Short mmCIF file of C-alpha atoms in Angstrom, two decimals:
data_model
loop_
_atom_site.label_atom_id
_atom_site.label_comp_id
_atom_site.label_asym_id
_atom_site.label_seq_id
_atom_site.Cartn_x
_atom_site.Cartn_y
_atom_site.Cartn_z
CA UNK A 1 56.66 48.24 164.11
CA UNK A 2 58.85 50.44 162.36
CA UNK A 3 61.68 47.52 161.62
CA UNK A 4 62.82 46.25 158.95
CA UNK A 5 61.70 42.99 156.59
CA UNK A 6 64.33 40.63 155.24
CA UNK A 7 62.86 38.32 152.49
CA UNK A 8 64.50 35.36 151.76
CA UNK A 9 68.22 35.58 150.11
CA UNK A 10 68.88 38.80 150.92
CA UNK A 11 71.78 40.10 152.96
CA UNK A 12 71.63 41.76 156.10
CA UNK A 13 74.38 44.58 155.86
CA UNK A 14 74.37 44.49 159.57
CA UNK A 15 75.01 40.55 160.28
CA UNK A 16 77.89 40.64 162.55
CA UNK A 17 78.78 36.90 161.59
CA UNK A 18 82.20 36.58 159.98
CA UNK A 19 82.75 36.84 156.55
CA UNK A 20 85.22 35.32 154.08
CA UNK A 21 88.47 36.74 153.51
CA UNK A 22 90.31 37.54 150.13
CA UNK A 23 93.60 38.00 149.55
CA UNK A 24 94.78 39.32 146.34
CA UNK A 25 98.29 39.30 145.19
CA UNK A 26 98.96 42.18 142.44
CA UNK A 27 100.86 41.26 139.18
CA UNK A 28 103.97 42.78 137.74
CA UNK A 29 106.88 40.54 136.31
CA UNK A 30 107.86 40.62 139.90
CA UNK A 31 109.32 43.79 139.18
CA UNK A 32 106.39 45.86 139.22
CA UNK A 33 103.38 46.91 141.03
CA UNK A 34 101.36 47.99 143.87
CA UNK A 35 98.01 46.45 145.95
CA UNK A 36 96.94 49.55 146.21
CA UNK A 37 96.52 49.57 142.51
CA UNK A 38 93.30 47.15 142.91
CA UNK A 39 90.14 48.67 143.99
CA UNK A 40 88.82 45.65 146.24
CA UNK A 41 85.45 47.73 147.57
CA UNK A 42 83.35 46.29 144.75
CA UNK A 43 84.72 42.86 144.94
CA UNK A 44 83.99 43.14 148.56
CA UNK A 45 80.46 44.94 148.12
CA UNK A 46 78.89 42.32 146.16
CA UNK A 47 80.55 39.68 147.45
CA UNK A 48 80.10 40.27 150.75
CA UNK A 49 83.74 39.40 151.64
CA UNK A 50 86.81 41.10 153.45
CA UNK A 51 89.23 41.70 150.93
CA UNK A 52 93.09 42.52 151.20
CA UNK A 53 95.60 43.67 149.08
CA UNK A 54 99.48 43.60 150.27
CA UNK A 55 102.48 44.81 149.03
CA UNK A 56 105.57 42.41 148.82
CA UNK A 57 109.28 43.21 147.74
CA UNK A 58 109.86 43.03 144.26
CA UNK A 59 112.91 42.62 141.76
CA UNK A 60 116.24 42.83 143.22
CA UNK A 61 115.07 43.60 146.42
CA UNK A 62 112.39 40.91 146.81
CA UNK A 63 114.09 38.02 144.63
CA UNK A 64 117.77 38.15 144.59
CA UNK A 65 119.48 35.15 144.35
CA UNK A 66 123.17 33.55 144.33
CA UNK A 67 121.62 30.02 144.41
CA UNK A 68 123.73 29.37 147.80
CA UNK A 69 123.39 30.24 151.48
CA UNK A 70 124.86 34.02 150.63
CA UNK A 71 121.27 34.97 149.10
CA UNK A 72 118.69 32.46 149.00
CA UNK A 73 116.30 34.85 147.11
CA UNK A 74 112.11 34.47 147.48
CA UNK A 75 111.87 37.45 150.31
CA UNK A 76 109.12 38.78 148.01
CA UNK A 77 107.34 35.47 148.99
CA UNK A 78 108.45 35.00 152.41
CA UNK A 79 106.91 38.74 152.74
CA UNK A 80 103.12 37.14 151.42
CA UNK A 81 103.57 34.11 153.99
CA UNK A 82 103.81 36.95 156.63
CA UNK A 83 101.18 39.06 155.85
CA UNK A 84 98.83 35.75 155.48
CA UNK A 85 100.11 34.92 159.82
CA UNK A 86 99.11 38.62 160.43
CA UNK A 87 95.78 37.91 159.02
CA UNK A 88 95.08 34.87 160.60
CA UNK A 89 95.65 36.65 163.79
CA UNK A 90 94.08 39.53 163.27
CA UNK A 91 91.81 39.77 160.23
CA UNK A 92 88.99 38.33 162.94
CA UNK A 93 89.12 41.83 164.72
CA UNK A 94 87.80 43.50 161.43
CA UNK A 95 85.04 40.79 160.36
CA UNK A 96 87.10 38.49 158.65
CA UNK A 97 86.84 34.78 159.08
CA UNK A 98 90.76 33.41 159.47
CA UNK A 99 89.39 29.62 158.60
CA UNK A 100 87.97 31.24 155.27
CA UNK A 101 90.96 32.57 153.31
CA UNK A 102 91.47 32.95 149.69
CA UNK A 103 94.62 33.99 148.23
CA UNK A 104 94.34 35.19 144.78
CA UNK A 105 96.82 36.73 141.98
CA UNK A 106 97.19 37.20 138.48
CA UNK A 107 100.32 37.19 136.27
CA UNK A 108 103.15 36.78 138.56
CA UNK A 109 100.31 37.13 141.52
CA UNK A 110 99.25 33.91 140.40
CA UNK A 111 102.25 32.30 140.21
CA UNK A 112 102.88 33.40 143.60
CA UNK A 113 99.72 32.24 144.81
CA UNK A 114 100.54 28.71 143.47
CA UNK A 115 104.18 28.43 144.88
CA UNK A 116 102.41 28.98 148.28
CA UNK A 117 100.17 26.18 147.41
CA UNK A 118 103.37 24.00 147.25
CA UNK A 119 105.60 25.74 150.34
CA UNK A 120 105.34 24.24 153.52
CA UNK A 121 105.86 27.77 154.82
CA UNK A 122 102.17 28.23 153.59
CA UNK A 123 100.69 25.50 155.30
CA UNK A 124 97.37 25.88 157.05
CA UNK A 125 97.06 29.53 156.96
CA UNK A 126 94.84 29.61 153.73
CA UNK A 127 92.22 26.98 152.68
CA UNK A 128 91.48 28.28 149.07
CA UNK A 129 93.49 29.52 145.85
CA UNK A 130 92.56 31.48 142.64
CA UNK A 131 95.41 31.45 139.97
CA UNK A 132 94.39 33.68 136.91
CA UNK A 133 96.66 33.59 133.91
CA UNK A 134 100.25 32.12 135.81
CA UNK A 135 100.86 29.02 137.92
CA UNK A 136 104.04 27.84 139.24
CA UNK A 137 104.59 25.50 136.27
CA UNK A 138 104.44 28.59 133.82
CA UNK A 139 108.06 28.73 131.73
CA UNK A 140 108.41 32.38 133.74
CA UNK A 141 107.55 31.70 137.05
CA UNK A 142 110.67 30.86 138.28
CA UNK A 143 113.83 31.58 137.68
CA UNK A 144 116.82 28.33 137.47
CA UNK A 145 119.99 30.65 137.07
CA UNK A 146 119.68 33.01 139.57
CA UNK A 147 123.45 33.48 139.74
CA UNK A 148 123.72 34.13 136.87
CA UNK A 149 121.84 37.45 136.95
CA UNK A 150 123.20 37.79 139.88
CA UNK A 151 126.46 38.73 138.47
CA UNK A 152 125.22 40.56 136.19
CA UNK A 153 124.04 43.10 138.62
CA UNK A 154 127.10 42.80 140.39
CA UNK A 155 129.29 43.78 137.71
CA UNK A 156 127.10 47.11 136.39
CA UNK A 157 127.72 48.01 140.31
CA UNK A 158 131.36 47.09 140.84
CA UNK A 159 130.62 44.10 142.97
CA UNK A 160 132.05 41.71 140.93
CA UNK A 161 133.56 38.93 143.06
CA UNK A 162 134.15 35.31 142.82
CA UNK A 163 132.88 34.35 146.21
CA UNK A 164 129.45 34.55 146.40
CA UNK A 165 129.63 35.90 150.43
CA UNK A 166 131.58 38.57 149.38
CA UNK A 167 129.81 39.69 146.15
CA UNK A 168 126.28 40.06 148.42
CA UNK A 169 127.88 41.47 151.06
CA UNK A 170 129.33 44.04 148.10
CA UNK A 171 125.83 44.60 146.87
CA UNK A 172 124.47 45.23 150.55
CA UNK A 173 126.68 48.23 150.71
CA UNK A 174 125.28 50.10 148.01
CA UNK A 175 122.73 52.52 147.79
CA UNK A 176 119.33 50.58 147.03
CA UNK A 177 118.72 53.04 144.50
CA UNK A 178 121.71 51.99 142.47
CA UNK A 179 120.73 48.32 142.20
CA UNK A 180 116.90 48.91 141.70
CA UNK A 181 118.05 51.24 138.66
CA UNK A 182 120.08 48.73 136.99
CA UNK A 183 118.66 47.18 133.57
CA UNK A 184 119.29 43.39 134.11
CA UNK A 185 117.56 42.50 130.71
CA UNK A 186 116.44 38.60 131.34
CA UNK A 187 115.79 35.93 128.30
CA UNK A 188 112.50 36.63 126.42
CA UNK A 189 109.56 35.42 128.52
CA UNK A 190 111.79 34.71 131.63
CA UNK A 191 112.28 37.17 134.76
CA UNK A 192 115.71 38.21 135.68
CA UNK A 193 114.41 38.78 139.53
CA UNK A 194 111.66 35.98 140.52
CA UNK A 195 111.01 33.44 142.91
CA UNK A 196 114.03 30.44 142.71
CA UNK A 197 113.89 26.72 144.17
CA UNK A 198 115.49 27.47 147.27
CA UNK A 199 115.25 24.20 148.83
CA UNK A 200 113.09 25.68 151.69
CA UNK A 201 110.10 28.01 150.44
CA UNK A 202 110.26 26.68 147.15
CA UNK A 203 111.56 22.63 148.29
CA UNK A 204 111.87 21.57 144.88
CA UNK A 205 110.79 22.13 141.14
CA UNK A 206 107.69 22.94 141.18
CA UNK A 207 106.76 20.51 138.60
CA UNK A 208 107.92 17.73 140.63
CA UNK A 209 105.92 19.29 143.40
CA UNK A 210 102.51 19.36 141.61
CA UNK A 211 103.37 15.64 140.29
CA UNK A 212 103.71 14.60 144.28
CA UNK A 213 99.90 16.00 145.00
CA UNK A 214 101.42 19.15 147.10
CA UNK A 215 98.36 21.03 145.92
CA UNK A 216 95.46 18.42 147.02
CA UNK A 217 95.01 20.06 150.78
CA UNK A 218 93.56 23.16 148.67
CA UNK A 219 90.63 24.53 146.57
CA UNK A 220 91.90 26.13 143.24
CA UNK A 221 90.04 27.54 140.35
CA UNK A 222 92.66 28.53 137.75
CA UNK A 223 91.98 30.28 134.44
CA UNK A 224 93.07 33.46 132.55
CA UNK A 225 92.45 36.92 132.63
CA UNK A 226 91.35 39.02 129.03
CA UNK A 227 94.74 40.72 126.88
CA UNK A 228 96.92 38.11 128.95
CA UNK A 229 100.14 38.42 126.58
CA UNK A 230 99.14 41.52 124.71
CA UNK A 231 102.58 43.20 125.86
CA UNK A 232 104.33 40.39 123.37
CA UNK A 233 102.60 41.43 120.04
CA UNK A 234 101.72 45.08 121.07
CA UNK A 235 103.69 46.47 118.22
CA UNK A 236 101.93 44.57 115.65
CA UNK A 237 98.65 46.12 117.52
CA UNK A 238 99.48 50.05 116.24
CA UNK A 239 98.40 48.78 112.85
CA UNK A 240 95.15 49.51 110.96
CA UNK A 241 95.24 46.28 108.53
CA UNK A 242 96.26 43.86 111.48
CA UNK A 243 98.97 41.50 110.88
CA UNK A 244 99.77 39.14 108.51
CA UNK A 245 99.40 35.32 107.98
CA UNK A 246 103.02 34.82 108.09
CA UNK A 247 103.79 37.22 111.58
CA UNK A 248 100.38 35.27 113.23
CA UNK A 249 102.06 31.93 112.33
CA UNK A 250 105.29 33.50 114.02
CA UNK A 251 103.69 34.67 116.94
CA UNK A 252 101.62 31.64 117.54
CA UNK A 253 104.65 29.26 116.89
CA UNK A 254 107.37 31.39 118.98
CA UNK A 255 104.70 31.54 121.94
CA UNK A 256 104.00 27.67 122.16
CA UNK A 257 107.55 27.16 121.67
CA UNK A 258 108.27 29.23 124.81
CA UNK A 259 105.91 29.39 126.74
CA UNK A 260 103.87 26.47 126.67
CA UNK A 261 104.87 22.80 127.58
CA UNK A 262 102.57 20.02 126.37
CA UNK A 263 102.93 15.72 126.63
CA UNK A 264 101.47 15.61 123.36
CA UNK A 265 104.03 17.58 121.09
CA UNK A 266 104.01 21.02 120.28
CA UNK A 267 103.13 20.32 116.67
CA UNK A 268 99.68 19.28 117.63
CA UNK A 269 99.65 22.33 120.29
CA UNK A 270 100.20 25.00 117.17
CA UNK A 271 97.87 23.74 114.96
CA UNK A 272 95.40 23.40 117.52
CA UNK A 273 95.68 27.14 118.15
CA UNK A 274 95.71 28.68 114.74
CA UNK A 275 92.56 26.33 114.27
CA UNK A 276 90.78 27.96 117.20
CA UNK A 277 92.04 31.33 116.56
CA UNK A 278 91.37 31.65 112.49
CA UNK A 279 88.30 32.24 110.83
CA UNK A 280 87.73 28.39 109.76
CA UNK A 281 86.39 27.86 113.74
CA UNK A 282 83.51 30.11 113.22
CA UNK A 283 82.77 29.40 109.43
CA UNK A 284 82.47 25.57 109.45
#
């Protein structure tokens, strides 16, 4: 009869029935970055799923903070709570399912994807969440002295002031391309710009959050993504004979003690990791 057979398990490229919706939130430091960067036509091709990608102020711009009412900071993320209301309204009129969304991030995506887990501002207009490599909890997700870079900024731009009001109010005066160009070097393994407890996006540490079941309205695979914190050690990378016992024990020690928190001591935490990551693991 000239139509065609569908066998069991196969897809029908021409089912009009909603499909799930994905949206991914790009990387960066929160300094960095576009979603246009991310090719989602595969993802979407073989998963047979809408899939979005969004662009969201970054550094100064998207996460300046004086810690008061002058500059609350976390625009970056009140500009991902948006574009998740525009897609519940409208992702339906280009086959997307608004009661099946997935936010999804990795790096500082991911950490962003997890403080909307725990924002109220968030609430209801996603169901699932896919944090790869970065949750809020990481030691760089956010950012406790806001202020303090702040100033810094505000001095390389002659906005120095001791009111807070009238230090912003400085900074909102100058050309955008004179703050964005400023080097505001933060602490190793912290972000100068990111998102800050603000007592309203971000209602309180996000630790605390997490320990008060924030997360449980959600489903949330977390895991990591390959070469997550090559940019640390890539020097040591430009060399033929590796790197020595000595620098690995360096590495591994300066990374736990930074970037990892764990209840059972960090002691047990290093060893455990140069046991895993030596050749003893795979010649016992």
């Amino acid at each position: 009869d000239g139509k065609m057979g569908w066998k069991m398990g196969e897809i029908d490229i021409r089912d009009s029935g909603k499909k799930p919706v994905m949206l991914f939130l790009h990387g960066g430091s929160y300094m960095e970055g576009t979603g246009n960067m991310f090719d989602g036509s595969v993802l979407a091709a073989y998963g047979n799923v809408i899939v979005v990608t969004m662009n969201y102020r970054l550094g100064v711009l998207g996460f300046l903070s004086t810690g008061d009412q002058a500059a609350k900071g976390n625009y970056g993320l009140l500009d991902q709570i948006q574009a998740l209301r525009w897609l519940n309204e409208n992702v339906g009129h280009f086959g997307g399912d608004p009661q099946r969304i997935t936010i999804f991030g990795s790096g500082a995506g991911a950490a962003c994807v997890s403080l909307l887990i725990l924002s109220h501002h968030s609430e209801g207009l996603f169901q699932k969440a896919i944090a790869q490599s970065g949750t809020a909890i990481s030691s760089w997700s956010v950012n406790y002295q806001p202020l303090k870079y702040t100033r810094l900024l505000a001095a390389k731009v002659g906005c120095e002031r001791a009111d807070t009001g009238a230090a912003v109010e400085c900074l909102r005066r100058q050309p955008f391309r004179a703050l964005v160009d400023q080097d505001v070097q933060p602490a190793r393994y912290h972000v100068a710009f990111g998102p800050v407890v603000d007592g309203d996006v971000v209602p309180d540490d996000p630790e605390i959050l997490m320990q008060q079941g924030e997360f449980l309205n959600y489903d949330i695979l977390i895991g990591v993504n390959q070469g997550e914190g090559l940019k640390f050690v890539e020097d040591s990378l430009e060399s033929e004979d590796g790197i020595s016992a000595s620098y690995f024990d360096f590495t591994v020690s300066n990374f736990v003690d930074n970037l990892y928190g764990y209840p059972e001591g960090k002691d047990i935490l290093r060893e455990t990791i140069k046991f895993m990551y030596t050749d003893w693991w795979y010649v016992r």
